[in-house]
PDB file of C-alpha atoms in Angstrom:
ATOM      1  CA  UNK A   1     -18.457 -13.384 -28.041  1.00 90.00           C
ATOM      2  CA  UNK A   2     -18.125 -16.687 -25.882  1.00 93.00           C
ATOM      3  CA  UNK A   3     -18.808 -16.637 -22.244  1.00 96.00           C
ATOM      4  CA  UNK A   4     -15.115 -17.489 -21.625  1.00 96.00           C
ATOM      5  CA  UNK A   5     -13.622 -14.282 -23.656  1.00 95.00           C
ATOM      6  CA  UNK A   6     -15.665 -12.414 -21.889  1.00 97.00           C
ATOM      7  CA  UNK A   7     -14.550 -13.672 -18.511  1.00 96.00           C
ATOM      8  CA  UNK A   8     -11.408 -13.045 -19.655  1.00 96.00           C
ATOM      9  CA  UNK A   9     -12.090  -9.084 -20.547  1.00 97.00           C
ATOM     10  CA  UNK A  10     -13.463  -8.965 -17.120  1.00 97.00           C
ATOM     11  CA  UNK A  11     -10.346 -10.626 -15.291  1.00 97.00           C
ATOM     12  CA  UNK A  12      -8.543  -8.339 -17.573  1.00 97.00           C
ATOM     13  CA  UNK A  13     -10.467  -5.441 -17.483  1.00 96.00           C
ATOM     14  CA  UNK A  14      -9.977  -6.189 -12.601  1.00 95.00           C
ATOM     15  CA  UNK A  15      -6.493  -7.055 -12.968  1.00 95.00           C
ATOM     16  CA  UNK A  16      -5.958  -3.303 -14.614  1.00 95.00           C
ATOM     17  CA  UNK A  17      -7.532  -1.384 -11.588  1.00 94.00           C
ATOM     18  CA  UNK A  18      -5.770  -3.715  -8.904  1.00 93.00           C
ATOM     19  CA  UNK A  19      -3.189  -1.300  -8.628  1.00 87.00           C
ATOM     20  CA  UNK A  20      -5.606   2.066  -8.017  1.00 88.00           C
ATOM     21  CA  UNK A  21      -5.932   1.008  -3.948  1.00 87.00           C
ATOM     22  CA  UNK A  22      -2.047   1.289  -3.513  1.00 82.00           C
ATOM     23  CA  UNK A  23      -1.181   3.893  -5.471  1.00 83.00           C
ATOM     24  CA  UNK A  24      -4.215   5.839  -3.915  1.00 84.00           C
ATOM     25  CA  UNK A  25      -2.762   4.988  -0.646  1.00 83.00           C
ATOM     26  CA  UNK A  26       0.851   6.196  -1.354  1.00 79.00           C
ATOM     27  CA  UNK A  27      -0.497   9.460  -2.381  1.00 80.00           C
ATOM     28  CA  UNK A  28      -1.874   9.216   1.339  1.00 81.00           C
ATOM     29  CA  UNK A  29       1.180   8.571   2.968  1.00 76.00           C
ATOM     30  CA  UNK A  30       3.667  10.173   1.192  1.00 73.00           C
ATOM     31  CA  UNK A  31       1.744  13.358  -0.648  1.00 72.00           C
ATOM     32  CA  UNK A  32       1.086  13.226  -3.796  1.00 69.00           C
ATOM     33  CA  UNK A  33       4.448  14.833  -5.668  1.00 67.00           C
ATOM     34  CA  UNK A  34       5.924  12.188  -3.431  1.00 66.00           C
ATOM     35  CA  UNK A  35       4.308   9.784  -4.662  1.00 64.00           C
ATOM     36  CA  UNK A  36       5.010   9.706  -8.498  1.00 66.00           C
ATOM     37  CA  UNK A  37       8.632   9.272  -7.934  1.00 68.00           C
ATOM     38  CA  UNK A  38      10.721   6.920  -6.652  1.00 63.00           C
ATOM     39  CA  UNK A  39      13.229   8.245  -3.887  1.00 62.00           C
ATOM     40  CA  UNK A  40      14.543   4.795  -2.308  1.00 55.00           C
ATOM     41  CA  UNK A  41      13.816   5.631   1.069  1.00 57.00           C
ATOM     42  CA  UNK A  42       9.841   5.455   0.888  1.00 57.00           C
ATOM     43  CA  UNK A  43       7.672   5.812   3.950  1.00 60.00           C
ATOM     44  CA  UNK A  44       6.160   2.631   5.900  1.00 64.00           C
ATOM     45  CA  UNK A  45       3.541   1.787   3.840  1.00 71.00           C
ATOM     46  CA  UNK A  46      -0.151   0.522   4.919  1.00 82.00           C
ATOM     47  CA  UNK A  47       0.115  -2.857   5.322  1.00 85.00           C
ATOM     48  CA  UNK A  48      -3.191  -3.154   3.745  1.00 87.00           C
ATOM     49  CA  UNK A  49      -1.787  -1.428   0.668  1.00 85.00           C
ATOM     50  CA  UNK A  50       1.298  -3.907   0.305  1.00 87.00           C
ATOM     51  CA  UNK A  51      -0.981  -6.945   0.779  1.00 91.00           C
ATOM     52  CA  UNK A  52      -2.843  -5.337  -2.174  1.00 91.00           C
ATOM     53  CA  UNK A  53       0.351  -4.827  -4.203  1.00 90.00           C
ATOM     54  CA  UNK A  54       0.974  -8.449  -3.788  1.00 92.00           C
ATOM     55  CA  UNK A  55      -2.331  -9.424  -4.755  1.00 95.00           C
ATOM     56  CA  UNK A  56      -2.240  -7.230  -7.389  1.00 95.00           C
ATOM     57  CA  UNK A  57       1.100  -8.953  -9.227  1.00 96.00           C
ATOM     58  CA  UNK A  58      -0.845 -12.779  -8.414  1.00 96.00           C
ATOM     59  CA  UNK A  59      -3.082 -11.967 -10.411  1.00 96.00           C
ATOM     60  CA  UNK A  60      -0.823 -11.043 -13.171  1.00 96.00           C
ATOM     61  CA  UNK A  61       0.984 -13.992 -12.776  1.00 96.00           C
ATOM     62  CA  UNK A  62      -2.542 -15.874 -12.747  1.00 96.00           C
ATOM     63  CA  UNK A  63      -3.882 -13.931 -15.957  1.00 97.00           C
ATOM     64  CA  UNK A  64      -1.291 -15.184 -18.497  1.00 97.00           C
ATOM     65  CA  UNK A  65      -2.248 -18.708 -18.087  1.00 98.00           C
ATOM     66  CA  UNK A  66      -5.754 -18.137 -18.289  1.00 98.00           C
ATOM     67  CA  UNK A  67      -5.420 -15.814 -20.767  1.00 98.00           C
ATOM     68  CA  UNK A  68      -3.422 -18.314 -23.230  1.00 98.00           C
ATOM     69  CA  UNK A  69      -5.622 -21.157 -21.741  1.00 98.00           C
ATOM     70  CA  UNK A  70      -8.901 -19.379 -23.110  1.00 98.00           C
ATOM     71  CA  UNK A  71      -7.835 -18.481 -26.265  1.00 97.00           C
ATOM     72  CA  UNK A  72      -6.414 -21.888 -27.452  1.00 97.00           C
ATOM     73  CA  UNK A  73     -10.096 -23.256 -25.771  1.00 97.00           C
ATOM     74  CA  UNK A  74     -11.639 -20.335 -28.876  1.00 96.00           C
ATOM     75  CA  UNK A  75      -9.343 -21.170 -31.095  1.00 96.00           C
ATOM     76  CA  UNK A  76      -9.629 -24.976 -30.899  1.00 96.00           C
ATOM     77  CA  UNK A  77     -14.025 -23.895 -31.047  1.00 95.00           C
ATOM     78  CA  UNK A  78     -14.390 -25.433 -27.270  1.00 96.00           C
ATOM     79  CA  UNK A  79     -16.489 -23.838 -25.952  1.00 95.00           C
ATOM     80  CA  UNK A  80     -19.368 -25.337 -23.273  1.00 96.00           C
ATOM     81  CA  UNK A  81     -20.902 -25.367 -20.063  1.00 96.00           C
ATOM     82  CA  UNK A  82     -18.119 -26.706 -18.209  1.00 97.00           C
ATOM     83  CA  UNK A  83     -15.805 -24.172 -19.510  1.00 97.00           C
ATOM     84  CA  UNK A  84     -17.776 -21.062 -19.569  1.00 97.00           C
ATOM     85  CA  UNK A  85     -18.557 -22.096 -15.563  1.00 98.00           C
ATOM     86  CA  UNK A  86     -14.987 -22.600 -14.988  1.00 98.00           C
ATOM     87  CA  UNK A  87     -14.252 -18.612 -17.088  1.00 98.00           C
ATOM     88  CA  UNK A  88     -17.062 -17.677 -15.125  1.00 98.00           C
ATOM     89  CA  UNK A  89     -15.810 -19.637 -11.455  1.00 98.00           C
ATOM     90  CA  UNK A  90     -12.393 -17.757 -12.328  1.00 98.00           C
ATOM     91  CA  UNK A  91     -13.516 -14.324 -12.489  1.00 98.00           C
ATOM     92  CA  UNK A  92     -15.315 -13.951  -9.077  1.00 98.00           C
ATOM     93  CA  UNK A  93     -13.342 -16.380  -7.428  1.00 98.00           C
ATOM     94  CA  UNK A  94     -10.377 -13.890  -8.120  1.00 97.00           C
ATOM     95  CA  UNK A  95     -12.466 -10.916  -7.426  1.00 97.00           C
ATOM     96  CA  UNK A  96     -12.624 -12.686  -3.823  1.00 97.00           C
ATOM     97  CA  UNK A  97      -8.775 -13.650  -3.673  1.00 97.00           C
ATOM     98  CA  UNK A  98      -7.960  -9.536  -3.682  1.00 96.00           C
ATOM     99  CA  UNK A  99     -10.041  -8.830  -1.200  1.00 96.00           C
ATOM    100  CA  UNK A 100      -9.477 -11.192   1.149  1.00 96.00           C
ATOM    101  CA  UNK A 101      -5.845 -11.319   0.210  1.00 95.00           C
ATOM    102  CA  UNK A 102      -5.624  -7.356   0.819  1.00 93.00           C
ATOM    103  CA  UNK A 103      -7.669  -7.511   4.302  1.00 94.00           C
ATOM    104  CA  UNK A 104      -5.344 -10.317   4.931  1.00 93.00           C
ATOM    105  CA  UNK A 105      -7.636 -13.339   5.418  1.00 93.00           C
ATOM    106  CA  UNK A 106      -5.551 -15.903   4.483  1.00 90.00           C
ATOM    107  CA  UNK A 107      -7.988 -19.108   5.264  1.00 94.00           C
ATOM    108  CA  UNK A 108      -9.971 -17.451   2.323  1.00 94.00           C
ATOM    109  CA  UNK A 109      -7.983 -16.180  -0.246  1.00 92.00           C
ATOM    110  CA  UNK A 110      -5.277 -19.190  -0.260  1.00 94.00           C
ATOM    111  CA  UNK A 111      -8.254 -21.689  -1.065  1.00 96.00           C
ATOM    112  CA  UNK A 112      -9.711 -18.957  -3.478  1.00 96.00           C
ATOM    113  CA  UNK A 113      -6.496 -19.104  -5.164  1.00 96.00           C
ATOM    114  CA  UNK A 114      -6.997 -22.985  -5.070  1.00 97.00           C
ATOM    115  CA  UNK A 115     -10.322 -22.566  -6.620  1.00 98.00           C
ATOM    116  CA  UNK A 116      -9.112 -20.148  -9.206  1.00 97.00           C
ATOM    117  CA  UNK A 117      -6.377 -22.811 -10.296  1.00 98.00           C
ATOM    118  CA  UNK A 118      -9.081 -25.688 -10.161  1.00 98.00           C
ATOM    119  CA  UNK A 119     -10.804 -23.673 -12.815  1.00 98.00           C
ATOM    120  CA  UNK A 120      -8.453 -23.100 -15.377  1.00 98.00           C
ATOM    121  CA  UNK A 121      -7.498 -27.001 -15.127  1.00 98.00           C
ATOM    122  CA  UNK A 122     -11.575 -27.379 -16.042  1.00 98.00           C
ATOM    123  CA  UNK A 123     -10.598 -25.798 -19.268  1.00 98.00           C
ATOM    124  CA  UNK A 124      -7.264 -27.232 -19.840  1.00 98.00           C
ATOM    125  CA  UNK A 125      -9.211 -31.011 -19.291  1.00 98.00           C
ATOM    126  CA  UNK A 126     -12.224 -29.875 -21.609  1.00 97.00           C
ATOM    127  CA  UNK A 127      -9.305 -28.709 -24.413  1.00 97.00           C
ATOM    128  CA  UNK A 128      -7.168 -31.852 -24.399  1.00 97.00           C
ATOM    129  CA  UNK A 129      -9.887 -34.448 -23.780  1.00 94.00           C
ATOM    130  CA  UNK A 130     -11.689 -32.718 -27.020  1.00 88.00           C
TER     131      UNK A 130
END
């Protein structure tokens, strides 16, 4: 397997235990029956927890390009340094946007998520200059 699918069963494999930290902490402030149903008139949460929620759904949003961006690089056979740094760049980089978007450090994780976007356009460049 290429560096870059693995990358991206590592950003897949994060991006499906992003939501344990705010689910854990709604069975924390709610109880945990509570919890596992929606009643419409939900405690406060944590802020915390919603920052993590948010981060959480970026990274959703952020997986779907890279995912599709990564498997056209496979499928096209372009696969090298540059673009196993920039799969590589990507994972870690948004490993550090969740945290520091869930502490709330924004003058991290906003150029983290700048980093993580720089990356994938490594691998879009390396694909259409090919």
């Amino acid at each position: 397997m290429s560096v870059e699918l693995e990358m991206l069963v590592w950003v897949s494999t994060l991006t499906l235990f992003m939501w344990v930290p705010y689910i854990l902490s709604a069975m924390v402030n709610d109880g945990l029956i509570a919890s596992f149903k929606w009643q419409g008139d939900e405690k406060q949460r944590f802020i915390w927890a919603e920052r993590a929620k948010r981060a959480h759904y970026n990274a959703i949003e952020n997986l779907i390009p890279f995912a599709a961006i990564v498997i056209v690089a496979h499928l096209a056979e372009i696969s090298n340094d540059a673009t196993a740094a920039a799969a590589t760049a990507y994972f870690w980089i948004r490993a550090i946007h969740y945290v520091f978007y869930t502490v709330g450090i924004s003058y991290i994780r906003s150029p983290a998520f700048m980093l993580s976007w720089l990356a994938q356009i490594c691998i879009v460049y390396q694909i259409i200059s090919h």
